[in-house]
Short mmCIF file of C-alpha atoms in Angstrom, two decimals:
data_model
loop_
_atom_site.label_atom_id
_atom_site.label_comp_id
_atom_site.label_asym_id
_atom_site.label_seq_id
_atom_site.Cartn_x
_atom_site.Cartn_y
_atom_site.Cartn_z
CA MET A 234 -0.72 6.37 0.56
CA LEU A 235 2.43 8.11 -0.64
CA GLY A 236 4.54 5.11 0.41
CA LYS A 237 2.27 2.80 -1.61
CA HIS A 238 2.63 4.86 -4.78
CA ARG A 239 6.38 5.25 -4.28
CA HIS A 240 6.64 1.46 -3.98
CA PHE A 241 4.82 0.85 -7.27
CA LEU A 242 6.90 3.50 -9.04
CA ARG A 243 10.16 1.92 -7.83
CA PHE A 244 8.81 -1.57 -8.53
CA THR A 245 8.43 -0.77 -12.23
CA THR A 246 12.22 -0.53 -12.46
CA ARG A 247 12.97 -3.96 -10.93
CA ASP A 248 15.65 -6.00 -12.69
CA LEU A 249 16.34 -3.34 -15.33
CA THR A 250 19.71 -2.27 -16.67
CA ASP A 251 20.63 1.39 -16.96
CA GLU A 252 20.15 1.16 -20.72
CA GLN A 253 16.63 -0.23 -20.31
CA ALA A 254 15.85 2.55 -17.81
CA ARG A 255 16.86 5.09 -20.51
CA LEU A 256 14.64 3.65 -23.25
CA ARG A 257 11.57 5.44 -24.55
CA THR A 258 9.00 2.77 -25.27
CA THR A 259 6.07 5.00 -26.21
CA ALA A 260 5.59 8.07 -28.39
CA SER A 261 6.33 10.31 -25.39
CA GLU A 262 9.76 11.43 -24.23
CA LEU A 263 9.35 9.57 -20.92
CA CYS A 264 11.66 6.82 -19.74
CA LEU A 265 11.68 4.99 -16.41
CA GLY A 266 14.92 6.51 -15.11
CA GLY A 267 13.70 9.97 -16.06
CA LEU A 268 10.38 9.46 -14.30
CA ILE A 269 12.20 8.52 -11.09
CA LYS A 270 14.32 11.67 -11.42
CA HIS A 271 11.29 13.85 -12.10
CA VAL A 272 9.24 12.54 -9.18
CA THR A 273 12.29 12.98 -6.93
CA SER A 274 12.70 16.58 -8.04
CA VAL A 275 9.00 17.34 -7.62
CA GLU A 276 8.84 15.82 -4.16
CA ARG A 277 12.01 17.60 -3.04
CA GLY A 278 10.81 20.94 -4.39
CA TRP A 279 7.37 20.77 -2.81
CA ALA A 280 8.77 19.61 0.54
CA GLU A 281 11.13 22.59 0.48
CA PHE A 282 8.15 24.81 -0.38
CA ILE A 283 6.35 23.68 2.78
CA VAL A 284 9.29 24.89 4.87
CA GLN A 285 10.59 27.88 2.88
CA GLY A 286 7.54 29.08 0.96
CA PRO A 287 7.71 30.33 -2.62
CA ALA A 288 11.41 31.20 -2.26
CA ALA A 289 12.09 27.45 -2.60
CA MET A 290 10.84 27.54 -6.19
CA PRO A 291 11.69 29.59 -9.24
CA ASP A 292 9.47 32.34 -10.56
CA PHE A 293 8.12 30.23 -13.40
CA SER A 294 6.71 33.30 -15.16
CA GLU A 295 10.27 34.51 -15.75
CA MET A 296 11.82 31.24 -16.88
CA THR A 297 13.45 31.21 -20.30
CA GLU A 298 13.38 28.49 -22.94
CA ALA A 299 16.87 27.52 -21.75
CA ASP A 300 15.56 27.16 -18.17
CA PHE A 301 12.74 24.90 -19.36
CA ALA A 302 15.19 22.88 -21.49
CA GLU A 303 17.35 22.33 -18.41
CA ARG A 304 14.28 21.17 -16.47
CA ALA A 305 13.59 18.68 -19.26
CA ASP A 306 16.73 16.81 -18.14
CA ASP A 307 14.66 15.71 -15.13
CA PHE A 308 12.80 13.39 -17.51
CA THR A 309 15.91 11.67 -18.88
CA LEU A 310 18.43 9.28 -17.40
CA LEU A 311 21.50 11.13 -18.66
CA PRO A 312 24.81 9.52 -19.63
CA GLY A 313 26.78 8.88 -16.46
CA GLU A 314 23.62 8.53 -14.35
CA THR A 315 22.55 5.11 -13.15
CA LEU A 316 19.20 3.69 -12.19
CA GLU A 317 20.69 2.60 -8.88
CA GLY A 318 21.90 6.16 -8.27
CA VAL A 319 18.59 7.87 -9.03
CA LEU A 320 16.72 5.31 -6.90
CA ALA A 321 19.09 6.05 -4.00
CA VAL A 322 18.46 9.79 -4.31
CA TYR A 323 14.72 9.12 -4.45
CA ALA A 324 14.92 7.03 -1.26
CA ASP A 325 16.79 9.85 0.49
CA VAL A 326 14.25 12.48 -0.59
CA ALA A 327 11.39 10.18 0.43
CA ALA A 328 12.89 9.69 3.90
CA LYS A 329 13.21 13.46 4.35
CA THR A 330 9.62 14.02 3.22
CA ASP A 331 8.40 11.30 5.59
CA GLU A 332 10.28 12.99 8.43
CA LEU A 333 8.69 16.33 7.51
CA VAL A 334 5.21 14.77 7.58
CA ALA A 335 5.91 13.26 10.99
CA THR A 336 7.38 16.39 12.56
CA LEU A 337 5.45 19.27 11.00
CA PRO A 338 3.48 20.88 13.83
CA ASP A 339 0.54 22.03 11.69
CA LEU A 340 -0.55 20.52 8.36
CA GLY A 341 -2.91 23.46 7.96
CA GLU A 342 -0.09 26.02 7.76
CA THR A 343 -0.14 27.75 4.38
CA GLN A 344 2.40 29.27 2.02
CA PRO A 345 1.67 31.53 -0.95
CA LEU A 346 2.19 29.72 -4.25
CA PRO A 347 5.06 30.82 -6.48
CA LYS A 348 4.32 32.82 -9.59
CA ALA A 349 3.41 30.53 -12.45
CA PRO A 350 0.91 30.70 -15.30
CA TRP A 351 -0.75 27.50 -14.04
CA PHE A 352 -1.40 28.77 -10.48
CA GLU A 353 -4.23 31.05 -9.46
CA GLU A 354 -2.82 34.48 -8.64
CA ASN A 355 -2.36 35.16 -4.90
CA ALA A 356 -3.36 31.59 -3.97
CA SER A 357 -1.91 29.68 -1.03
CA TRP A 358 -1.63 25.98 -0.31
CA SER A 359 -1.55 24.31 3.07
CA ALA A 360 1.08 21.70 3.85
CA ARG A 361 -1.74 19.14 3.69
CA ARG A 362 -2.61 20.30 0.15
CA VAL A 363 1.04 20.08 -0.88
CA PHE A 364 1.33 16.52 0.43
CA MET A 365 -1.82 15.61 -1.49
CA HIS A 366 -0.22 17.08 -4.62
CA ILE A 367 2.91 14.97 -4.07
CA ILE A 368 0.75 11.86 -3.72
CA ALA A 369 -1.19 12.69 -6.90
CA GLU A 370 2.00 13.41 -8.86
CA THR A 371 3.60 10.16 -7.70
CA ALA A 372 0.48 8.12 -8.51
CA GLN A 373 0.13 9.66 -11.96
CA HIS A 374 3.76 8.98 -12.86
CA SER A 375 3.59 5.50 -11.38
CA GLY A 376 0.89 4.80 -13.97
CA HIS A 377 3.06 6.25 -16.71
CA ALA A 378 5.92 4.05 -15.53
CA ASP A 379 3.75 0.95 -15.64
CA ILE A 380 2.84 1.62 -19.28
CA ILE A 381 6.47 2.25 -20.20
CA ARG A 382 7.62 -0.93 -18.45
CA GLU A 383 4.90 -3.07 -20.02
CA SER A 384 5.88 -1.67 -23.45
CA LEU A 385 9.53 -2.44 -22.70
CA ASP A 386 9.29 -6.12 -21.81
CA GLY A 387 5.72 -7.01 -20.89
CA ALA A 388 6.33 -6.83 -17.13
CA LYS A 389 3.54 -5.30 -15.05
CA SER A 390 3.56 -3.68 -11.64
CA MET A 391 0.17 -5.17 -10.76
CA GLY A 392 -1.95 -7.99 -12.14
#
């Protein structure tokens, strides 16, 4: 399922230039290159969480406005970055996640969630739950990407 949603997300960027991948085509701040970067970062972070626990993530409750502004760069294809480059990083992260899925001895193993205002206090997620979150995140942003691409030049991922 994750592979299917990754495919559609990547497919939305077919035949685009770096400049097209930077364009905002809707009222949101999202662009196709930035979505690829964001999904890559999310997948990498959650895969690291499965192995390292909450130490793999920041304490979101203590992040400053500057920290959140820096995280916003994950949604932008910055000058000097290329679509080809962010797609290559995404492929590398995907391969590592796939290896983790294949080699993890117990999908039921849990880790306590990091501190964040959006997580229930003292909650834990199993590796299975984390993988489901990665799938949901990828699917949601694949839909965003499809809207952005269709607004850009009329191309669709499906249909």
